[in-house]
Amino acid sequence: MQRYKIAIDTKGSDKGARTIIKGASIALSQNEDLELLLVGDKDEIENEARELNMPLDRLEILDAKDVITNYDSPSFAIFEKQDSSLVKALEATSVRDDIKGLLCAGSTGALMAGSMRYLSGKNRVRPSLAAVLPSENGELTCLLDTGATIDCGASTLLHFAKIGTAFMKRMYGIESPRVGLLSNGAERTKGNKIVKEAHELLEAEKELNFIGNVEGSNALSGICDVLVCDGFAGNQVLKVTEGTATRIIKDIVRYAKRTGSKEIMELVGHLMSVYDISSLGGGIVLGIEKPVIKAHGCCDEKAIVNTTKMLLNMAKNIAVYDKRNNKI
Amino acid sequence: MQRYKIAIDTKGSDKGARTIIKGASIALSQNEDLELLLVGDKDEIENEARELNMPLDRLEILDAKDVITNYDSPSFAIFEKQDSSLVKALEATSVRDDIKGLLCAGSTGALMAGSMRYLSGKNRVRPSLAAVLPSENGELTCLLDTGATIDCGASTLLHFAKIGTAFMKRMYGIESPRVGLLSNGAERTKGNKIVKEAHELLEAEKELNFIGNVEGSNALSGICDVLVCDGFAGNQVLKVTEGTATRIIKDIVRYAKRTGSKEIMELVGHLMSVYDISSLGGGIVLGIEKPVIKAHGCCDEKAIVNTTKMLLNMAKNIAVYDKRNNKI
């Protein structure tokens, strides 16, 4: 059986290393072809591994005493904190062929800066933080950027369209992913200056299956496989969706309590399983050489299991980087 | 009894003049202190008025044969189509003291350009299209801009904060409206270039009750009374909210059909009444001398009744322009 090794940064998350290691342990038990490199405090990881009875033949530990926090300046910390778990994990992922991907629940900014430093290859193009979201028709939509690159030029949006297309092709076997450009109207004349410029660039790029502008109301309707926008707008799409879903679900719970309806409480369970964005496996760093996922800072064990499984699938599908063609 | 006269442009909407006139007729019957100036095809309005038995002592008709459509260039049409219902309605609202407000369901662009030409006073500052939305805690949030000014500088965002504040004070009696700035994170360091600049301007303006950055997930949580953003982002907030609510409600309907639950179908009715953004009365043009509302192009009679009532309230509250202080 071919095995795939994934690196996991155990530090920097809100709930502490224990939660990450527990999630890693469950992922190992559920996936026989998975091997892990856990990066962090060696003693702590060894203790947990013993307690959790983790399979030592599929577990490697890399000691790192330091941590990059959300209070550090990302680009500074990536250069200065050489003994941090994130820098050590990135370094290992970069130089070791046997490591197929990296999972981190710490600072997003540092992960993005570090991904660019260690994993962007010769191109040194800015990576993008993408989210793969279930759309209304049951298919998946890759939304990028979701908040890593806030100010984008039109050529960056074109770049995002390309890396999103490549990812949806390799990861989900979509032959010709439909690319939409988020705008304030479906007509081609709609958009801010940069979106209008990007519209022309996307249209001129014959290798892309560009379907035109997509309105916010259709962002997750399934109208496109890749939805391109700058990180500011992408963040709004994610958070407004989350905020609205949470609000409606709370409203239904209140309604159910008022009416005492058991059927409606069951409906709430259904809705929470469908619209819980935080369980979806975090953001995917696209535009780099290896699969990297940023899990939410407050992620629980289940989220670690899901994201690790996703990384495993990405590794199997060579979803992010195709060495044969030497292109992203 | 003091009466208030509102002008209504009967042309340019998707459903035709008949729907607008019917709505106007219902509004007249429901509000004894309301008078109307209906602008459009005189014969058509007269026929409808007779058929609907409208009170002729509270109805004035202004003949206008031409119409500005969504296919016209807004700024061009406002200057060229002098016999259009919109230009005639704007002109009348501008020069006649007895007309207290204007309702239009036609081209948004032309209405904004026309509002600036006819109703912006000496300042000739760009008006903003605002929406007053029910927030999670039951209060109202004034979101601006919602799509009229797509590319905004930081000083324009500051201007929006001021006119939104003035409106929420006068219209709803909120003493010191809390102003939020839409961003990709609550921290003051978050935002694109313009949002960061605007943050500093807003903070320096001591007359505003600026509470800082607000994330998309809190856009309609009731955390602020005025939420400021450019028209591109505001359009996303509106449409992503609408898209998400529609999607969840459709999902619940499917679930109810599957389970055959009557209780859940009743819940759907409740949700549709709460989350139907299209019934909320359209966009309010702020930053001009008189109350102007843009109803949705596809609005029905009920929406016309609601928006007319809103204009009547705005006129009573001198919600938009305070002549005594000669300031917006």
XYZ file of C-alpha atoms in Angstrom:
656
model
C 0.000 0.000 0.000
C 1.324 3.405 -0.951
C 1.414 5.755 1.987
C 1.255 9.536 2.034
C 2.897 11.653 4.683
C 1.254 14.900 5.814
C 2.915 17.464 8.092
C 0.812 18.994 10.866
C 1.797 22.103 12.801
C 0.498 21.360 16.303
C 1.024 24.888 17.635
C -0.687 28.257 17.205
C -4.324 27.177 17.336
C -6.791 28.584 19.845
C -7.512 25.276 21.563
C -3.898 24.230 22.011
C -1.743 21.374 20.752
C -3.751 18.680 22.528
C -6.797 19.139 20.312
C -4.672 19.056 17.160
C -2.842 15.910 18.243
C -6.106 14.186 19.192
C -7.530 15.001 15.763
C -4.345 13.737 14.133
C -4.635 10.512 16.077
C -8.205 9.910 14.897
C -7.168 10.690 11.296
C -4.382 8.092 11.558
C -6.778 5.458 12.855
C -9.269 6.171 10.054
C -6.792 6.242 7.144
C -4.360 3.374 6.843
C -2.456 5.004 4.014
C -1.783 8.107 6.084
C 1.508 8.929 7.778
C 2.042 12.035 9.861
C 4.847 14.391 10.727
C 3.757 16.248 13.854
C 5.706 19.466 14.418
C 5.817 21.051 17.873
C 6.946 20.377 21.406
C 8.490 16.911 21.225
C 7.809 15.917 24.822
C 4.199 16.974 24.663
C 3.594 15.148 21.378
C 5.316 11.980 22.670
C 3.201 12.009 25.821
C -0.009 12.471 23.904
C 0.971 9.848 21.339
C 1.570 7.336 24.137
C -1.668 8.163 25.857
C -3.661 7.988 22.626
C -1.890 4.825 21.576
C -0.939 6.239 18.194
C 0.744 3.865 15.672
C 4.402 4.831 15.993
C 5.375 3.319 12.638
C 3.247 5.968 10.911
C 4.199 8.845 13.158
C 7.244 11.094 13.015
C 7.901 13.979 15.387
C 9.828 17.159 14.612
C 10.752 19.207 17.648
C 10.039 22.945 17.572
C 9.995 24.973 20.742
C 8.841 28.326 19.405
C 5.438 29.403 18.061
C 4.214 32.138 15.707
C 1.122 33.778 17.153
C -1.487 36.134 15.747
C 0.313 38.961 17.525
C 3.479 38.463 15.467
C 4.028 40.354 12.247
C 3.626 37.533 9.680
C 6.370 38.418 7.204
C 8.779 39.314 10.013
C 8.083 36.163 12.023
C 8.607 33.870 9.036
C 12.187 35.162 8.738
C 12.975 35.580 12.406
C 11.310 32.692 14.226
C 13.423 29.911 12.776
C 12.609 27.527 15.624
C 8.865 28.012 15.354
C 6.698 25.013 14.539
C 5.350 26.723 11.404
C 8.748 27.577 9.892
C 10.049 24.084 10.661
C 6.945 22.488 9.163
C 7.179 24.645 6.028
C 10.886 23.923 5.644
C 10.341 20.196 5.939
C 7.413 20.291 3.482
C 9.541 22.271 1.066
C 12.702 20.145 1.046
C 11.382 16.644 1.714
C 9.851 14.768 -1.213
C 8.092 12.315 1.091
C 5.962 15.055 2.690
C 2.911 15.582 0.508
C 1.082 18.348 2.290
C 0.837 20.601 5.333
C -1.892 21.454 7.813
C -1.758 24.537 10.052
C -4.323 26.078 12.410
C -2.203 29.057 13.423
C -1.653 32.539 11.975
C -3.127 32.845 8.457
C -0.831 35.718 7.553
C 2.292 33.820 8.576
C 1.133 30.712 6.721
C 0.564 32.743 3.544
C 3.906 34.552 3.839
C 5.630 31.266 4.647
C 3.931 29.422 1.778
C 5.227 32.083 -0.578
C 8.720 31.882 0.865
C 9.052 28.112 1.039
C 6.581 26.641 -1.438
C 6.020 29.038 -4.323
C 8.863 27.614 -6.434
C 10.586 29.784 -8.971
C 7.526 31.891 -9.713
C 7.191 33.546 -6.333
C 3.654 34.511 -7.270
C 1.289 35.375 -4.488
C -0.665 32.326 -3.329
C -4.395 32.550 -2.690
C -6.513 31.293 0.175
C -9.419 29.412 -1.384
C -12.493 27.782 0.126
C -14.360 24.876 -1.442
C -18.009 25.343 -0.537
C -21.102 23.230 -1.159
C -23.384 25.083 -3.530
C -27.145 25.036 -3.790
C -27.304 22.408 -6.527
C -25.171 20.012 -4.524
C -21.945 20.672 -6.421
C -18.862 22.440 -5.101
C -17.708 25.986 -5.725
C -14.118 27.049 -5.253
C -14.162 30.620 -3.940
C -10.905 32.551 -4.105
C -9.482 34.703 -2.632
C -11.185 34.462 0.765
C -9.122 36.966 2.686
C -5.400 36.490 2.163
C -4.944 39.036 -0.625
C -7.114 42.004 0.214
C -5.978 44.466 -2.450
C -5.776 42.760 -5.847
C -4.966 44.029 -9.323
C -6.819 42.639 -12.334
C -3.892 40.397 -13.307
C -3.969 38.823 -9.832
C -7.657 38.002 -10.330
C -6.752 36.352 -13.645
C -4.069 34.366 -11.833
C -6.636 33.269 -9.230
C -8.923 32.079 -12.042
C -6.118 29.927 -13.413
C -5.080 28.310 -10.147
C -8.724 27.758 -9.164
C -9.393 26.114 -12.520
C -6.333 23.854 -12.230
C -7.382 22.824 -8.723
C -10.991 21.960 -9.596
C -9.788 19.971 -12.612
C -7.274 17.861 -10.712
C -9.072 17.539 -7.407
C -12.622 16.935 -8.616
C -12.076 15.871 -12.232
C -14.166 18.719 -13.652
C -13.118 18.842 -17.282
C -13.662 22.497 -17.960
C -14.473 24.353 -14.721
C -16.817 27.315 -15.234
C -15.184 30.480 -13.933
C -17.326 33.355 -12.625
C -16.185 36.822 -11.620
C -17.925 38.232 -8.541
C -19.509 41.579 -9.352
C -22.396 43.846 -8.450
C -24.417 42.710 -11.435
C -24.378 39.982 -14.054
C -23.987 42.391 -16.976
C -20.471 42.822 -18.331
C -20.604 46.565 -17.701
C -21.010 46.032 -13.943
C -18.122 46.098 -11.503
C -15.568 48.361 -9.887
C -12.574 49.468 -11.925
C -10.505 46.384 -11.205
C -13.351 43.944 -11.802
C -14.082 45.560 -15.179
C -10.422 45.243 -16.125
C -10.346 41.646 -14.899
C -13.459 40.860 -16.960
C -11.563 41.734 -20.131
C -8.492 39.762 -19.117
C -10.586 36.692 -18.265
C -12.488 36.913 -21.518
C -9.274 37.106 -23.545
C -7.832 33.995 -21.854
C -9.043 31.254 -24.152
C -7.932 28.391 -21.903
C -10.434 29.454 -19.259
C -14.139 28.636 -19.384
C -15.181 32.124 -18.318
C -18.946 32.502 -17.905
C -18.949 36.208 -17.000
C -19.945 38.205 -13.940
C -21.757 36.530 -11.064
C -23.847 38.422 -8.493
C -23.614 37.845 -4.761
C -27.042 36.211 -4.749
C -25.635 33.521 -7.063
C -22.257 33.185 -5.376
C -23.063 29.717 -4.060
C -25.934 28.782 -6.354
C -23.741 26.413 -8.348
C -23.699 28.665 -11.408
C -19.899 28.354 -11.549
C -17.181 25.986 -10.307
C -14.645 28.722 -9.580
C -15.667 32.137 -8.258
C -12.960 34.780 -8.448
C -12.755 37.966 -6.347
C -10.346 39.904 -4.188
C -9.858 38.876 -0.569
C -12.010 41.699 0.750
C -15.054 40.676 -1.285
C -14.406 36.950 -0.766
C -14.322 37.512 2.965
C -17.709 39.241 2.726
C -19.193 36.341 0.755
C -17.990 33.841 3.369
C -18.916 35.847 6.430
C -22.237 37.242 5.222
C -23.266 33.708 4.241
C -22.209 32.441 7.661
C -23.878 35.343 9.466
C -27.148 34.958 7.599
C -27.268 31.182 8.059
C -26.502 31.487 11.774
C -29.146 34.170 12.195
C -31.855 32.167 10.432
C -31.021 29.012 12.375
C -31.178 30.923 15.686
C -34.499 32.373 14.573
C -35.837 28.887 13.828
C -34.683 27.627 17.233
C -36.595 30.457 18.929
C -39.641 29.661 16.797
C -39.386 25.973 17.689
C -39.176 26.764 21.394
C -42.218 28.999 21.129
C -44.290 26.413 19.295
C -42.754 23.425 21.062
C -42.409 21.642 17.735
C -40.207 18.563 17.771
C -40.243 18.359 13.992
C -38.742 21.815 13.723
C -35.974 20.969 16.182
C -35.098 18.034 13.932
C -34.984 20.433 11.000
C -32.504 22.575 12.954
C -30.199 19.574 13.235
C -30.383 19.107 9.477
C -29.661 22.792 8.782
C -26.742 22.903 11.188
C -25.097 19.987 9.443
C -25.530 21.625 6.017
C -24.721 25.252 6.802
C -21.922 24.935 9.337
C -19.156 26.600 7.334
C -16.638 26.077 10.120
C -16.785 22.305 9.637
C -15.898 22.523 5.971
C -12.222 21.949 6.338
C -10.665 25.376 6.299
C -8.970 27.368 3.594
C -6.808 25.853 0.896
C -3.624 27.659 -0.076
C -3.534 27.559 -3.879
C -0.787 28.632 -6.243
C 2.023 26.774 -4.502
C 3.871 23.501 -5.039
C 2.223 21.317 -2.425
C -1.201 21.054 -0.808
C -1.460 23.299 2.243
C -4.605 23.802 4.314
C -5.250 26.488 6.887
C -7.683 25.129 9.465
C -9.691 27.581 11.555
C -7.876 28.798 14.640
C -10.728 27.528 16.797
C -11.060 24.190 14.991
C -11.924 21.064 16.951
C -10.700 17.490 16.557
C -13.328 16.715 13.932
C -12.155 19.594 11.760
C -8.566 18.323 12.012
C -9.727 14.865 10.913
C -11.632 16.360 7.949
C -8.835 18.629 6.803
C -6.222 15.898 7.110
C -8.422 13.633 4.990
C -8.788 16.437 2.460
C -5.000 16.867 2.293
C -4.635 13.133 1.780
C -7.064 13.303 -1.148
C -5.286 16.308 -2.578
C -1.978 14.473 -2.389
C -3.458 11.432 -4.145
C -4.951 13.582 -6.896
C -1.802 15.688 -7.340
C -4.374 18.406 -6.955
C -2.152 21.377 -6.597
C 1.077 20.863 -8.450
C 1.895 18.712 -11.430
C 5.620 18.059 -11.455
C 5.501 16.388 -14.878
C 4.242 19.531 -16.493
C 6.102 21.683 -14.050
C 3.117 23.939 -13.730
C 0.669 24.898 -11.103
C -55.220 68.041 8.731
C -51.839 68.748 7.188
C -51.350 66.890 3.969
C -48.124 65.790 2.308
C -47.732 65.435 -1.430
C -45.494 62.715 -2.859
C -44.534 62.451 -6.551
C -44.602 59.005 -8.150
C -42.971 58.187 -11.469
C -45.381 55.654 -12.988
C -43.076 54.595 -15.819
C -39.915 52.524 -16.170
C -40.801 49.617 -13.863
C -40.823 46.011 -15.046
C -44.529 45.415 -14.397
C -45.765 48.559 -16.139
C -47.613 51.683 -15.041
C -50.769 49.834 -14.038
C -49.143 48.138 -11.073
C -47.639 51.422 -9.873
C -50.974 53.266 -10.169
C -52.819 50.481 -8.367
C -50.310 50.640 -5.522
C -50.639 54.435 -5.432
C -54.402 54.083 -5.212
C -54.188 51.734 -2.227
C -51.694 54.075 -0.533
C -54.134 56.975 -0.977
C -56.977 55.010 0.540
C -54.838 53.973 3.526
C -53.367 57.408 4.304
C -55.728 60.329 4.566
C -52.923 62.851 4.873
C -51.354 61.691 1.611
C -51.631 63.522 -1.709
C -50.066 62.249 -4.907
C -48.582 63.658 -8.058
C -48.568 60.829 -10.591
C -46.193 61.425 -13.474
C -46.612 59.535 -16.756
C -49.052 59.023 -19.597
C -51.976 61.304 -18.696
C -54.665 59.303 -20.490
C -53.566 56.053 -18.956
C -53.417 57.507 -15.438
C -56.835 59.155 -15.837
C -58.382 55.908 -17.030
C -56.902 53.930 -14.169
C -57.875 56.598 -11.646
C -61.471 56.459 -12.821
C -61.561 52.690 -12.761
C -59.969 52.540 -9.310
C -62.192 55.318 -8.035
C -59.257 57.329 -6.729
C -60.026 60.511 -4.682
C -59.476 63.233 -7.275
C -59.062 65.989 -4.658
C -55.863 64.309 -3.506
C -54.569 63.368 -6.949
C -52.666 65.463 -9.467
C -51.434 64.207 -12.817
C -48.384 65.423 -14.714
C -48.231 64.306 -18.325
C -44.960 62.814 -19.598
C -44.871 60.786 -22.780
C -41.276 59.610 -22.756
C -39.560 57.049 -20.506
C -35.976 56.412 -19.408
C -35.233 52.695 -19.584
C -32.415 50.539 -18.279
C -30.968 50.546 -21.783
C -30.424 54.324 -21.733
C -27.159 55.798 -20.547
C -28.230 57.331 -17.189
C -26.269 60.584 -17.255
C -27.021 61.132 -20.943
C -30.739 60.393 -20.603
C -31.168 62.791 -17.670
C -30.020 65.645 -19.906
C -31.583 64.529 -23.181
C -34.950 63.005 -22.303
C -36.640 66.157 -21.091
C -40.116 64.747 -21.643
C -39.453 61.553 -19.694
C -41.528 60.845 -16.608
C -38.408 60.708 -14.424
C -37.002 64.083 -15.502
C -40.421 65.709 -15.142
C -40.923 64.149 -11.709
C -37.465 65.259 -10.558
C -37.984 68.769 -11.891
C -41.327 69.108 -10.117
C -39.872 67.719 -6.862
C -36.991 70.147 -7.136
C -38.897 73.378 -7.806
C -42.182 72.810 -5.997
C -42.239 73.314 -2.242
C -45.460 71.350 -1.852
C -43.892 68.127 -3.139
C -42.234 66.407 -0.212
C -40.723 63.345 -1.803
C -40.350 61.170 -4.888
C -40.822 57.482 -5.652
C -39.362 55.813 -8.744
C -39.202 52.163 -9.800
C -37.231 52.750 -13.002
C -33.521 53.018 -13.824
C -31.398 53.310 -10.669
C -28.540 54.980 -12.523
C -30.791 57.637 -14.029
C -32.438 58.282 -10.665
C -29.044 58.752 -8.997
C -27.756 61.002 -11.783
C -31.035 62.935 -11.754
C -31.062 63.264 -7.955
C -27.613 64.767 -8.153
C -28.638 67.148 -10.932
C -31.965 68.278 -9.499
C -31.834 67.672 -5.759
C -28.267 67.947 -4.496
C -28.491 71.672 -3.801
C -25.369 73.764 -3.874
C -23.096 70.998 -2.688
C -23.431 68.734 -5.700
C -22.012 65.906 -3.617
C -22.639 62.396 -4.759
C -25.798 60.965 -3.185
C -25.804 57.428 -1.820
C -28.304 54.618 -2.210
C -29.016 53.308 1.278
C -31.105 50.407 2.538
C -32.704 50.241 5.972
C -32.674 46.602 6.997
C -34.065 44.768 10.022
C -31.199 43.437 12.072
C -30.985 40.364 14.249
C -31.800 42.141 17.514
C -34.953 43.655 16.049
C -33.494 47.098 15.423
C -32.755 48.676 12.069
C -29.449 49.060 10.298
C -28.883 51.653 7.594
C -26.507 50.123 5.044
C -24.875 52.494 2.582
C -23.849 52.508 -0.182
C -25.760 49.564 -1.640
C -24.672 49.819 -5.245
C -24.922 53.361 -6.581
C -21.309 54.389 -5.964
C -19.147 51.422 -6.816
C -15.695 52.984 -6.605
C -15.377 55.131 -3.468
C -12.531 57.076 -1.964
C -12.093 57.239 1.809
C -13.593 60.736 2.004
C -16.735 59.476 0.262
C -17.064 56.770 2.911
C -16.776 59.461 5.576
C -19.504 61.422 3.783
C -21.720 58.309 3.746
C -21.202 57.947 7.509
C -22.420 61.502 8.027
C -25.531 61.298 5.872
C -26.398 57.872 7.299
C -26.036 59.249 10.820
C -28.207 62.293 10.056
C -30.866 60.050 8.530
C -31.046 57.583 11.439
C -31.234 60.485 13.907
C -34.096 62.279 12.186
C -36.018 59.310 10.870
C -35.818 56.987 13.865
C -34.857 59.373 16.667
C -31.635 57.547 17.490
C -29.673 60.055 19.500
C -26.171 58.998 18.608
C -26.242 56.347 15.863
C -23.400 53.853 16.104
C -21.402 53.848 12.860
C -19.568 50.721 11.725
C -17.148 50.358 8.816
C -17.503 47.120 6.859
C -14.175 45.310 6.737
C -12.619 41.870 6.560
C -11.981 41.780 10.277
C -12.944 43.693 13.395
C -9.372 44.754 14.190
C -8.412 48.263 13.138
C -5.539 46.938 11.035
C -7.941 45.012 8.789
C -9.238 46.354 5.499
C -8.212 47.214 1.978
C -6.295 50.428 1.376
C -9.385 52.635 1.183
C -11.058 51.082 4.227
C -7.901 51.608 6.287
C -7.788 55.241 5.211
C -11.496 55.659 5.936
C -11.005 54.132 9.401
C -8.656 56.977 10.297
C -10.974 59.629 8.877
C -13.961 58.216 10.759
C -12.021 58.026 13.994
C -10.916 61.641 13.685
C -14.485 62.879 13.159
C -15.605 63.579 16.694
C -19.252 64.204 15.796
C -19.646 60.598 14.718
C -20.181 57.704 17.088
C -17.714 55.438 15.269
C -17.512 51.957 16.758
C -14.806 50.610 14.417
C -14.653 47.876 11.820
C -17.523 45.425 11.450
C -17.181 41.997 9.822
C -19.623 40.626 7.270
C -20.926 38.114 9.801
C -22.072 41.034 11.961
C -23.339 43.234 9.128
C -26.955 42.800 10.185
C -26.477 41.632 13.766
C -27.529 45.022 15.126
C -24.022 45.872 16.296
C -24.330 49.274 14.562
C -27.081 51.622 13.327
C -25.193 52.762 10.235
C -22.934 50.432 8.248
C -20.660 52.169 5.779
C -19.033 50.593 2.715
C -18.557 51.189 -0.996
C -21.345 50.208 -3.380
C -19.540 47.065 -4.506
C -19.272 45.655 -0.986
C -22.749 46.884 0.001
C -24.201 45.124 -2.983
C -22.500 41.911 -1.840
C -23.919 42.263 1.678
C -27.454 42.710 0.309
C -27.289 40.027 -2.343
C -25.373 37.401 -0.379
C -27.855 37.836 2.474
C -30.734 37.491 0.038
C -29.132 34.523 -1.748
C -28.408 32.684 1.497
C -31.880 33.305 2.944
C -33.569 32.187 -0.280
C -31.418 29.082 -0.427
C -32.131 28.061 3.152
C -35.867 28.653 2.760
C -35.934 26.549 -0.437
C -34.019 23.859 1.430
C -36.578 23.910 4.257
C -39.463 23.660 1.763
C -37.861 20.552 0.234
C -37.347 19.116 3.716
C -40.977 19.846 4.630
C -42.219 18.132 1.467
C -40.069 15.111 2.212
C -41.272 14.794 5.788
C -44.805 16.055 5.080
C -44.602 18.314 8.127
C -47.315 20.940 8.356
C -45.538 22.694 11.219
C -42.478 23.244 9.059
C -44.567 24.688 6.226
C -45.929 27.195 8.751
C -42.358 28.029 9.710
C -41.623 28.723 6.033
C -44.393 31.315 6.000
C -42.846 32.981 9.034
C -39.363 33.003 7.482
C -40.581 34.369 4.175
C -42.218 37.306 5.918
C -39.045 38.086 7.866
C -36.368 37.524 5.223
C -38.024 38.835 2.072
C -35.658 41.684 1.332
C -37.635 42.704 -1.760
C -40.592 43.757 0.402
C -38.519 46.125 2.495
C -39.315 49.248 0.570
C -36.426 49.743 -1.804
C -33.360 51.914 -1.626
C -33.332 55.382 -0.103
C -31.372 58.095 -1.870
C -29.485 59.936 0.867
C -27.445 63.109 0.664
C -30.020 65.184 -1.233
C -32.599 67.802 -0.337
C -35.782 65.755 -0.343
C -36.723 62.145 0.390
C -36.371 59.954 -2.701
C -36.926 56.209 -2.793
C -35.942 53.801 -5.524
C -38.380 50.874 -5.496
C -37.294 47.585 -7.071
C -37.899 47.422 -10.804
C -40.021 44.319 -10.282
C -41.951 45.691 -7.308
C -45.621 44.838 -6.853
C -48.497 46.956 -5.588
C -47.728 46.103 -1.966
C -44.169 47.388 -2.326
C -45.497 50.653 -3.789
C -47.846 51.012 -0.819
C -44.979 50.373 1.627
C -42.527 52.729 -0.029
C -45.105 55.509 -0.365
C -45.857 55.162 3.342
C -42.138 55.319 4.085
C -41.803 58.522 2.042
C -44.749 59.996 3.915
C -43.021 59.222 7.212
C -39.760 60.656 5.967
C -41.537 63.849 4.936
C -43.176 64.132 8.353
C -39.865 63.615 10.140
C -37.962 66.000 7.868
C -35.777 62.936 7.684
C -33.471 63.939 4.925
C -33.055 67.668 4.801
C -33.329 70.236 7.544
C -33.940 73.631 5.958
C -33.537 75.469 9.269
C -29.983 74.302 9.613
C -29.541 74.283 5.898
C -27.634 71.056 6.128
C -28.074 67.519 5.062
